[in-house]
mmCIF file of C-alpha atoms in Angstrom:
data_model
loop_
_atom_site.group_PDB
_atom_site.id
_atom_site.type_symbol
_atom_site.label_atom_id
_atom_site.label_comp_id
_atom_site.label_asym_id
_atom_site.label_seq_id
_atom_site.Cartn_x
_atom_site.Cartn_y
_atom_site.Cartn_z
ATOM 1 C CA GLN S 24 2.106 22.612 -33.380
ATOM 2 C CA ALA S 25 2.686 22.552 -29.331
ATOM 3 C CA PRO S 26 -0.012 20.512 -27.611
ATOM 4 C CA GLY S 27 -2.965 22.589 -26.986
ATOM 5 C CA ALA S 28 -2.554 24.701 -30.185
ATOM 6 C CA ALA S 29 -5.526 25.732 -31.746
ATOM 7 C CA ALA S 30 -4.146 26.077 -34.958
ATOM 8 C CA GLN S 31 -7.061 25.847 -37.207
ATOM 9 C CA LEU S 32 -7.369 22.221 -38.545
ATOM 10 C CA PHE S 33 -10.260 22.202 -40.111
ATOM 11 C CA ASP S 34 -13.297 23.325 -41.902
ATOM 12 C CA ILE S 35 -16.046 22.607 -40.104
ATOM 13 C CA GLU S 36 -19.370 21.889 -42.243
ATOM 14 C CA LYS S 37 -22.832 21.302 -41.001
ATOM 15 C CA VAL S 38 -24.660 18.369 -42.720
ATOM 16 C CA ALA S 39 -27.758 18.531 -40.842
ATOM 17 C CA GLU S 40 -28.892 20.055 -37.439
ATOM 18 C CA GLY S 41 -26.937 19.507 -34.554
ATOM 19 C CA CYS S 42 -24.556 17.285 -37.171
ATOM 20 C CA TYR S 43 -21.082 18.466 -38.568
ATOM 21 C CA LEU S 44 -18.400 17.395 -40.604
ATOM 22 C CA ALA S 45 -15.033 18.695 -39.396
ATOM 23 C CA ALA S 46 -12.938 17.808 -42.410
ATOM 24 C CA ALA S 47 -8.754 17.548 -41.886
ATOM 25 C CA ARG S 48 -6.994 19.622 -44.348
ATOM 26 C CA ALA S 49 -3.585 18.062 -45.318
ATOM 27 C CA GLN S 50 -0.548 17.805 -42.812
ATOM 28 C CA ALA S 51 2.447 15.128 -43.390
ATOM 29 C CA MET S 52 1.096 12.910 -40.930
ATOM 30 C CA ILE S 53 -2.382 13.059 -42.011
ATOM 31 C CA ASN S 54 -5.200 13.257 -39.623
ATOM 32 C CA CYS S 55 -8.332 11.738 -39.865
ATOM 33 C CA ASN S 56 -12.212 13.934 -40.231
ATOM 34 C CA ALA S 57 -13.951 13.778 -37.085
ATOM 35 C CA ALA S 58 -17.930 13.765 -37.385
ATOM 36 C CA ILE S 59 -19.660 16.381 -34.805
ATOM 37 C CA PHE S 60 -23.304 15.604 -32.851
ATOM 38 C CA VAL S 61 -24.410 18.210 -31.002
ATOM 39 C CA ASN S 62 -26.968 17.027 -28.343
ATOM 40 C CA SER S 63 -29.099 18.895 -25.674
ATOM 41 C CA GLN S 64 -26.440 19.139 -23.137
ATOM 42 C CA ASP S 65 -23.540 17.851 -24.640
ATOM 43 C CA VAL S 66 -21.233 17.218 -27.677
ATOM 44 C CA LEU S 67 -20.356 13.385 -29.318
ATOM 45 C CA VAL S 68 -16.822 13.192 -31.077
ATOM 46 C CA VAL S 69 -16.621 10.768 -33.440
ATOM 47 C CA ASP S 70 -12.591 9.999 -34.068
ATOM 48 C CA SER S 71 -9.655 11.861 -32.674
ATOM 49 C CA HIS S 72 -7.326 12.145 -34.935
ATOM 50 C CA SER S 73 -3.282 11.815 -34.785
ATOM 51 C CA LYS S 74 -2.237 12.980 -31.987
ATOM 52 C CA PRO S 75 -3.639 15.106 -29.150
ATOM 53 C CA SER S 76 -2.650 18.769 -30.202
ATOM 54 C CA ALA S 77 -4.631 18.194 -33.257
ATOM 55 C CA ALA S 78 -8.014 16.758 -31.094
ATOM 56 C CA ALA S 79 -6.953 20.120 -28.678
ATOM 57 C CA ALA S 80 -7.350 22.212 -32.261
ATOM 58 C CA LEU S 81 -10.638 20.681 -32.570
ATOM 59 C CA ILE S 82 -11.417 21.116 -29.825
ATOM 60 C CA ALA S 83 -10.964 24.526 -29.464
ATOM 61 C CA GLN S 84 -12.485 24.914 -33.049
ATOM 62 C CA ILE S 85 -16.345 22.974 -32.148
ATOM 63 C CA LYS S 86 -15.732 25.638 -28.843
ATOM 64 C CA LYS S 87 -15.523 29.069 -31.296
ATOM 65 C CA ASP S 88 -18.023 27.862 -34.052
ATOM 66 C CA VAL S 89 -20.093 25.686 -32.933
ATOM 67 C CA THR S 90 -21.135 24.899 -29.298
ATOM 68 C CA PRO S 91 -20.009 25.850 -25.918
ATOM 69 C CA LEU S 92 -21.379 22.464 -24.598
ATOM 70 C CA PRO S 93 -19.199 20.342 -23.806
ATOM 71 C CA VAL S 94 -17.262 16.911 -25.578
ATOM 72 C CA ARG S 95 -18.950 14.198 -23.919
ATOM 73 C CA TYR S 96 -18.495 11.524 -26.338
ATOM 74 C CA VAL S 97 -16.251 10.656 -27.995
ATOM 75 C CA VAL S 98 -16.470 7.543 -30.216
ATOM 76 C CA ASN S 99 -12.517 5.864 -31.906
ATOM 77 C CA SER S 100 -14.541 4.292 -35.251
ATOM 78 C CA HIS S 101 -11.036 1.371 -35.574
ATOM 79 C CA PHE S 102 -8.130 1.548 -33.593
ATOM 80 C CA HIS S 103 -5.895 3.113 -36.843
ATOM 81 C CA TRP S 104 -3.362 5.432 -35.804
ATOM 82 C CA ASP S 105 -5.192 8.748 -37.394
ATOM 83 C CA HIS S 106 -8.527 8.149 -35.445
ATOM 84 C CA MET S 107 -7.327 7.569 -31.782
ATOM 85 C CA GLN S 108 -3.866 8.885 -31.161
ATOM 86 C CA GLY S 109 -5.511 12.236 -30.053
ATOM 87 C CA ASN S 110 -8.041 10.673 -27.375
ATOM 88 C CA SER S 111 -6.189 11.522 -24.368
ATOM 89 C CA ALA S 112 -6.997 15.645 -25.322
ATOM 90 C CA TYR S 113 -10.427 14.776 -24.296
ATOM 91 C CA LYS S 114 -9.332 13.634 -21.032
ATOM 92 C CA THR S 115 -8.431 17.051 -19.211
ATOM 93 C CA GLY S 116 -11.699 18.671 -19.662
ATOM 94 C CA GLY S 117 -14.413 16.179 -17.350
ATOM 95 C CA LYS S 118 -16.199 13.826 -17.981
ATOM 96 C CA VAL S 119 -15.236 11.873 -21.512
ATOM 97 C CA GLU S 120 -16.500 8.176 -22.065
ATOM 98 C CA ILE S 121 -14.912 6.955 -25.099
ATOM 99 C CA VAL S 122 -16.912 4.269 -26.962
ATOM 100 C CA ALA S 123 -15.402 1.331 -29.339
ATOM 101 C CA SER S 124 -16.753 -1.853 -29.853
ATOM 102 C CA GLU S 125 -14.812 -4.712 -28.481
ATOM 103 C CA PRO S 126 -12.548 -5.419 -31.401
ATOM 104 C CA THR S 127 -11.238 -2.385 -31.397
ATOM 105 C CA LYS S 128 -10.302 -1.866 -27.507
ATOM 106 C CA GLN S 129 -8.624 -5.217 -27.931
ATOM 107 C CA LEU S 130 -6.271 -3.964 -31.054
ATOM 108 C CA MET S 131 -5.553 -0.951 -29.513
ATOM 109 C CA ALA S 132 -4.144 -2.119 -26.176
ATOM 110 C CA GLN S 133 -2.390 -4.812 -28.452
ATOM 111 C CA GLU S 134 -0.971 -2.652 -31.599
ATOM 112 C CA GLY S 135 -1.576 1.389 -30.749
ATOM 113 C CA GLN S 136 2.174 1.333 -29.066
ATOM 114 C CA LYS S 137 4.240 -0.342 -30.704
ATOM 115 C CA ARG S 138 2.470 0.640 -34.458
ATOM 116 C CA LEU S 139 3.351 4.161 -32.743
ATOM 117 C CA LYS S 140 6.969 3.154 -31.650
ATOM 118 C CA ALA S 141 7.624 1.863 -35.087
ATOM 119 C CA ALA S 142 6.440 5.720 -36.966
ATOM 120 C CA LEU S 143 8.226 7.364 -34.707
ATOM 121 C CA GLU S 144 11.618 5.080 -35.785
ATOM 122 C CA GLU S 145 10.007 5.990 -39.886
ATOM 123 C CA ALA S 146 9.730 9.149 -39.539
ATOM 124 C CA PRO S 147 13.234 10.345 -39.943
ATOM 125 C CA LYS S 148 13.707 8.267 -42.756
ATOM 126 C CA GLN S 149 10.370 10.390 -44.217
ATOM 127 C CA ALA S 150 11.543 13.729 -43.004
ATOM 128 C CA ASP S 151 15.066 12.482 -45.091
ATOM 129 C CA ALA S 152 13.335 11.800 -48.248
ATOM 130 C CA LEU S 153 12.201 15.616 -47.283
ATOM 131 C CA ARG S 154 15.334 17.603 -47.020
ATOM 132 C CA ALA S 155 16.876 15.378 -50.171
ATOM 133 C CA ARG S 156 13.870 16.752 -52.634
ATOM 134 C CA MET S 157 14.499 20.382 -51.169
ATOM 135 C CA SER S 158 18.391 20.331 -51.886
ATOM 136 C CA LYS S 159 16.907 19.108 -55.891
ATOM 137 C CA ALA S 160 14.017 21.662 -55.765
ATOM 138 C CA THR S 161 13.755 23.996 -58.220
ATOM 139 C CA SER S 162 11.017 26.634 -57.083
ATOM 140 C CA GLY S 163 10.781 28.248 -53.796
ATOM 141 C CA GLU S 164 7.287 27.212 -53.873
ATOM 142 C CA GLU S 165 8.573 23.474 -53.690
ATOM 143 C CA LYS S 166 11.696 24.345 -51.240
ATOM 144 C CA ALA S 167 9.152 26.050 -48.878
ATOM 145 C CA PHE S 168 6.627 22.713 -49.095
ATOM 146 C CA CYS S 169 8.887 20.971 -48.259
ATOM 147 C CA GLN S 170 10.783 22.514 -45.337
ATOM 148 C CA GLU S 171 6.854 23.710 -44.100
ATOM 149 C CA GLN S 172 6.290 19.501 -44.368
ATOM 150 C CA ILE S 173 9.813 18.447 -42.406
ATOM 151 C CA ARG S 174 8.829 20.813 -39.215
ATOM 152 C CA GLN S 175 4.896 18.704 -39.866
ATOM 153 C CA ILE S 176 7.205 15.223 -38.618
ATOM 154 C CA GLU S 177 9.273 16.477 -36.540
ATOM 155 C CA ALA S 178 6.689 18.087 -34.204
ATOM 156 C CA TYR S 179 5.131 15.141 -34.249
ATOM 157 C CA ARG S 180 7.613 13.151 -32.966
ATOM 158 C CA ALA S 181 8.166 15.742 -30.466
ATOM 159 C CA GLU S 182 4.677 15.759 -28.933
ATOM 160 C CA MET S 183 4.188 11.668 -29.498
ATOM 161 C CA ARG S 184 7.289 10.529 -27.860
ATOM 162 C CA GLY S 185 7.072 9.269 -24.802
ATOM 163 C CA ALA S 186 2.591 8.915 -25.582
ATOM 164 C CA ALA S 187 -0.040 6.644 -24.365
ATOM 165 C CA ILE S 188 -2.416 5.254 -25.515
ATOM 166 C CA GLU S 189 -5.716 6.424 -24.191
ATOM 167 C CA LEU S 190 -7.979 3.109 -24.198
ATOM 168 C CA PRO S 191 -11.418 2.973 -25.033
ATOM 169 C CA THR S 192 -14.121 3.446 -21.702
ATOM 170 C CA ILE S 193 -17.228 1.833 -22.858
ATOM 171 C CA ALA S 194 -16.683 -0.992 -24.981
ATOM 172 C CA PHE S 195 -19.310 -3.389 -26.483
ATOM 173 C CA ALA S 196 -20.042 -5.902 -29.427
ATOM 174 C CA LYS S 197 -22.780 -5.162 -31.759
ATOM 175 C CA SER S 198 -23.955 -1.626 -30.592
ATOM 176 C CA HIS S 199 -24.114 1.771 -27.790
ATOM 177 C CA VAL S 200 -27.138 3.906 -27.559
ATOM 178 C CA ILE S 201 -26.738 6.936 -26.395
ATOM 179 C CA LYS S 202 -30.564 8.507 -26.283
ATOM 180 C CA ASP S 203 -31.061 12.182 -26.538
ATOM 181 C CA ARG S 204 -33.898 14.929 -26.583
ATOM 182 C CA ALA S 205 -31.621 16.371 -29.505
ATOM 183 C CA HIS S 206 -31.574 13.095 -31.201
ATOM 184 C CA ASP S 207 -30.734 9.079 -31.027
ATOM 185 C CA LEU S 208 -27.389 8.415 -31.401
ATOM 186 C CA HIS S 209 -26.628 4.857 -32.430
ATOM 187 C CA VAL S 210 -22.537 3.605 -31.964
ATOM 188 C CA GLU S 211 -23.073 -0.149 -34.237
ATOM 189 C CA PHE S 212 -21.053 -2.816 -35.506
ATOM 190 C CA HIS S 213 -21.940 -4.036 -38.462
ATOM 191 C CA GLY S 214 -19.019 -6.655 -39.663
ATOM 192 C CA ARG S 215 -15.427 -6.489 -40.412
ATOM 193 C CA ALA S 216 -14.163 -4.427 -43.287
ATOM 194 C CA HIS S 217 -11.025 -2.048 -42.795
ATOM 195 C CA THR S 218 -9.787 -3.814 -39.356
ATOM 196 C CA ALA S 219 -12.019 -6.324 -37.277
ATOM 197 C CA GLY S 220 -14.119 -3.923 -35.254
ATOM 198 C CA ASP S 221 -15.206 -0.788 -37.302
ATOM 199 C CA VAL S 222 -18.418 0.661 -35.871
ATOM 200 C CA VAL S 223 -20.669 3.479 -38.176
ATOM 201 C CA VAL S 224 -22.588 6.503 -36.124
ATOM 202 C CA PHE S 225 -26.281 6.299 -36.964
ATOM 203 C CA CYS S 226 -28.295 9.434 -35.848
ATOM 204 C CA PRO S 227 -31.651 8.645 -37.493
ATOM 205 C CA GLN S 228 -33.771 11.586 -36.502
ATOM 206 C CA LYS S 229 -30.763 13.521 -38.904
ATOM 207 C CA ARG S 230 -30.457 10.909 -41.478
ATOM 208 C CA VAL S 231 -27.008 10.833 -40.918
ATOM 209 C CA VAL S 232 -23.923 7.707 -40.514
ATOM 210 C CA ALA S 233 -20.399 8.609 -40.138
ATOM 211 C CA THR S 234 -18.459 5.740 -41.159
ATOM 212 C CA GLY S 235 -15.410 5.850 -39.660
ATOM 213 C CA ASP S 236 -12.486 4.129 -42.919
ATOM 214 C CA MET S 237 -14.739 1.743 -43.725
ATOM 215 C CA ILE S 238 -16.669 4.138 -46.170
ATOM 216 C CA HIS S 239 -14.905 7.230 -47.179
ATOM 217 C CA GLY S 240 -13.714 9.513 -50.161
ATOM 218 C CA PHE S 241 -9.873 7.991 -50.612
ATOM 219 C CA LEU S 242 -8.828 4.354 -51.868
ATOM 220 C CA PRO S 243 -9.566 1.647 -49.354
ATOM 221 C CA TYR S 244 -6.286 0.803 -47.251
ATOM 222 C CA ALA S 245 -6.512 -2.669 -46.461
ATOM 223 C CA GLY S 246 -3.598 -3.714 -44.265
ATOM 224 C CA ASP S 247 -6.015 -4.734 -41.866
ATOM 225 C CA ALA S 248 -8.697 -5.879 -44.161
ATOM 226 C CA PHE S 249 -11.222 -8.557 -44.288
ATOM 227 C CA PRO S 250 -11.516 -8.783 -47.492
ATOM 228 C CA HIS S 251 -14.502 -11.343 -48.267
ATOM 229 C CA SER S 252 -16.515 -9.767 -45.610
ATOM 230 C CA TRP S 253 -15.745 -6.176 -46.744
ATOM 231 C CA ALA S 254 -18.580 -5.029 -48.722
ATOM 232 C CA LYS S 255 -21.183 -6.946 -47.287
ATOM 233 C CA THR S 256 -20.573 -5.324 -44.467
ATOM 234 C CA ILE S 257 -20.942 -2.470 -46.226
ATOM 235 C CA ASP S 258 -24.134 -3.860 -47.948
ATOM 236 C CA SER S 259 -25.425 -3.898 -43.793
ATOM 237 C CA VAL S 260 -24.563 -0.064 -43.043
ATOM 238 C CA ALA S 261 -26.461 0.232 -46.424
ATOM 239 C CA LYS S 262 -30.017 -1.075 -44.842
ATOM 240 C CA LEU S 263 -29.788 1.862 -42.224
ATOM 241 C CA GLY S 264 -32.212 4.915 -43.470
ATOM 242 C CA PHE S 265 -29.481 7.601 -43.971
ATOM 243 C CA ASP S 266 -29.329 10.013 -46.589
ATOM 244 C CA LYS S 267 -25.694 11.615 -45.730
ATOM 245 C CA VAL S 268 -22.267 10.219 -44.759
ATOM 246 C CA LEU S 269 -20.236 11.616 -42.862
ATOM 247 C CA PRO S 270 -16.316 10.101 -43.812
ATOM 248 C CA GLY S 271 -13.329 8.550 -42.275
ATOM 249 C CA HIS S 272 -11.780 10.547 -44.591
ATOM 250 C CA GLY S 273 -12.840 13.299 -47.857
ATOM 251 C CA PRO S 274 -15.822 15.621 -48.543
ATOM 252 C CA VAL S 275 -19.164 14.848 -47.209
ATOM 253 C CA HIS S 276 -21.513 12.346 -48.895
ATOM 254 C CA GLN S 277 -24.593 13.644 -50.241
ATOM 255 C CA ASN S 278 -26.485 10.831 -51.304
ATOM 256 C CA ARG S 279 -25.001 7.414 -51.609
ATOM 257 C CA GLN S 280 -23.863 6.759 -54.659
ATOM 258 C CA ARG S 281 -19.556 7.532 -53.936
ATOM 259 C CA MET S 282 -20.609 4.843 -51.048
ATOM 260 C CA THR S 283 -21.586 2.898 -53.706
ATOM 261 C CA HIS S 284 -18.318 3.396 -56.049
ATOM 262 C CA LEU S 285 -16.485 2.045 -53.051
ATOM 263 C CA ARG S 286 -18.227 -1.433 -52.564
ATOM 264 C CA ASN S 287 -18.255 -2.658 -55.980
ATOM 265 C CA TYR S 288 -14.751 -1.630 -56.201
ATOM 266 C CA ILE S 289 -13.665 -3.412 -53.267
ATOM 267 C CA GLU S 290 -15.834 -7.331 -54.104
ATOM 268 C CA GLU S 291 -15.468 -6.738 -58.104
ATOM 269 C CA VAL S 292 -10.603 -6.500 -56.560
ATOM 270 C CA VAL S 293 -11.378 -8.490 -54.804
ATOM 271 C CA ALA S 294 -12.903 -11.261 -56.620
ATOM 272 C CA ARG S 295 -10.037 -10.436 -59.274
ATOM 273 C CA VAL S 296 -7.636 -11.308 -56.858
ATOM 274 C CA ALA S 297 -8.711 -13.902 -55.537
ATOM 275 C CA GLU S 298 -9.580 -15.220 -58.964
ATOM 276 C CA GLY S 299 -5.577 -14.330 -60.118
ATOM 277 C CA LYS S 300 -3.973 -15.863 -56.491
ATOM 278 C CA LYS S 301 -5.945 -19.507 -57.230
ATOM 279 C CA ALA S 302 -4.702 -20.030 -60.492
ATOM 280 C CA GLY S 303 -1.118 -18.916 -59.098
ATOM 281 C CA LYS S 304 -0.460 -16.124 -60.045
ATOM 282 C CA SER S 305 1.643 -13.371 -58.075
ATOM 283 C CA VAL S 306 1.206 -10.210 -56.561
ATOM 284 C CA ALA S 307 3.541 -8.190 -59.061
ATOM 285 C CA GLU S 308 1.119 -10.278 -62.377
ATOM 286 C CA LEU S 309 -2.222 -9.386 -60.746
ATOM 287 C CA GLN S 310 -0.287 -5.548 -60.277
ATOM 288 C CA LYS S 311 0.351 -5.702 -63.958
ATOM 289 C CA ALA S 312 -2.426 -7.208 -64.755
ATOM 290 C CA ILE S 313 -5.240 -5.248 -62.962
ATOM 291 C CA THR S 314 -4.960 -1.878 -64.511
ATOM 292 C CA VAL S 315 -6.750 1.405 -63.090
ATOM 293 C CA ALA S 316 -8.202 1.710 -66.695
ATOM 294 C CA SER S 317 -9.342 -2.311 -66.304
ATOM 295 C CA VAL S 318 -11.705 -1.848 -63.471
ATOM 296 C CA LYS S 319 -15.435 -1.210 -64.339
ATOM 297 C CA SER S 320 -15.986 0.210 -60.932
ATOM 298 C CA LEU S 321 -13.332 3.044 -61.056
ATOM 299 C CA GLN S 322 -14.449 4.120 -64.389
ATOM 300 C CA ALA S 323 -18.175 4.482 -62.840
ATOM 301 C CA ASP S 324 -20.150 7.828 -62.746
ATOM 302 C CA GLY S 325 -16.521 9.645 -62.613
ATOM 303 C CA TYR S 326 -15.020 6.933 -59.495
ATOM 304 C CA SER S 327 -11.985 7.807 -60.427
ATOM 305 C CA LYS S 328 -11.689 11.354 -60.638
ATOM 306 C CA TYR S 329 -13.082 11.877 -57.774
ATOM 307 C CA LEU S 330 -10.438 9.752 -56.373
ATOM 308 C CA ALA S 331 -7.304 11.716 -57.624
ATOM 309 C CA ASP S 332 -8.758 14.766 -56.885
ATOM 310 C CA ASN S 333 -9.168 13.731 -53.399
ATOM 311 C CA LEU S 334 -5.510 12.449 -53.541
ATOM 312 C CA TYR S 335 -4.135 15.164 -54.146
ATOM 313 C CA LYS S 336 -6.037 17.682 -52.199
ATOM 314 C CA PHE S 337 -5.412 15.891 -48.643
ATOM 315 C CA PHE S 338 -2.367 14.313 -50.033
ATOM 316 C CA PRO S 339 -0.202 16.996 -51.370
ATOM 317 C CA ASN S 340 3.588 15.039 -50.591
ATOM 318 C CA PHE S 341 2.169 13.178 -53.388
ATOM 319 C CA GLY S 342 1.817 15.950 -55.931
ATOM 320 C CA PRO S 343 -0.222 15.890 -59.373
ATOM 321 C CA ALA S 344 2.236 12.526 -60.892
ATOM 322 C CA GLN S 345 1.205 10.771 -59.034
ATOM 323 C CA PRO S 346 -0.688 8.068 -60.323
ATOM 324 C CA LEU S 347 -4.322 6.120 -58.864
ATOM 325 C CA GLN S 348 -2.624 2.160 -59.922
ATOM 326 C CA ALA S 349 0.415 3.151 -56.953
ATOM 327 C CA GLY S 350 -3.188 2.813 -54.867
ATOM 328 C CA VAL S 351 -4.681 0.490 -56.584
ATOM 329 C CA ASN S 352 -1.413 -1.833 -57.096
ATOM 330 C CA THR S 353 -1.542 -1.980 -52.947
ATOM 331 C CA ASN S 354 -5.170 -2.515 -52.050
ATOM 332 C CA ILE S 355 -4.050 -5.338 -54.053
ATOM 333 C CA GLU S 356 -1.157 -6.428 -52.046
ATOM 334 C CA HIS S 357 -2.946 -6.450 -49.065
ATOM 335 C CA PHE S 358 -5.933 -8.254 -50.573
ATOM 336 C CA TYR S 359 -3.398 -11.177 -51.808
ATOM 337 C CA ASN S 360 -2.296 -11.072 -48.343
ATOM 338 C CA ASN S 361 -5.657 -11.195 -46.297
ATOM 339 C CA LEU S 362 -7.778 -13.215 -48.117
ATOM 340 C CA GLU S 363 -7.744 -15.803 -46.059
ATOM 341 C CA ARG S 364 -9.450 -13.403 -43.006
ATOM 342 C CA GLY S 365 -12.290 -13.347 -44.859
#
C-alpha cells in the first residue's frame, strides 16, 4: 500500500449521533481502531494507526462514508506505535492539532524512533518465518495467506524506512476539553494503566467513551504497564457517564460488561503474580500455575471465548490452534517484571 492509498482498511460503525468506531481489519502489521467524533464544523479522530498510509486510508473513508468535514483534532491515546505512527498523514491537509497527555508526548519523543527502528530490524525475520511456513503449506489458501502477509510486511518496511515520529502539538496534565455546538469532548488522564500516559475521550452528551488500549477487546498488553494502578484507573474511568466503549482494538462494547471483565482479569492475575513473586516463585513456575482454567475472571460470561474469538479474527497469523494461554503467559511475565512500577 503506497502512502495516500485509499484501500478500505476499516469497517466504520455508527455508535451514536456523530460518533463512530473505525474498526481496523486484520493486517500483518496491526493497526489500531479509530474513534471518530463529528463536530459542527470539523472532526476529532482518536489514534492514527501504524503508518501514515493507514491514516490516509481512513481519512478517505471518513470523507466518503461519514462526513466531508475536515479532521481538525487527532488524539493519541498513548505512545505505542500502532496508535501514533500515522500522525503525519493528518498534517498535510490544513491546521490539525495532535493532542496527548504530557507523559505520552514525552514517551513518543524518547521511545518512538527507537522502537520503530527495532521493528524495522525485526520485520525481515517475520517475513522469513512466513516464507518457511509457506514452503511447508499444504493448501493454496495457506500459501496465499503467507504471501499476502509477506507483502504487507515489506510494504510497511518500505513506507516506514526513514519515517519521522510526528509529536503532539497540545500536551496536558489532566484534561483538555473541546467545546462544540454538537457536543463536548473531554480528553482526560485518569492515571497510569496500559502505559504512563493513557487518556480517554469522553462525550457526555452521547454517553460514549473512547479508551485506546486501557480498555479493549483483547488480552491486555502489559510490557509498558503499571500493574497495580491499571484496575484502579479503569475504576476512575468507570465513574464517567457513558454507556458504550470505543476500544483501541476489537469490537464496540455495547455496555460495561467486557470492561469489567478486563478490569477483574488484570486485578486477579496481578494479585496472583505479586503473591507468587513474594513467595520466591519464578515466571516459569507462575506460568504453569496460572492457567486459563484457573483464572476466575476469564470464566465469567464467556469472557475467555470472547477473547479467543477476537484473537483469531484480528490476528489471523496465529491461526485457530494458538492457545489463549500463550497470551496469559505473556501477561504473567510482563506483570512480574513491572510490579515495582506501581
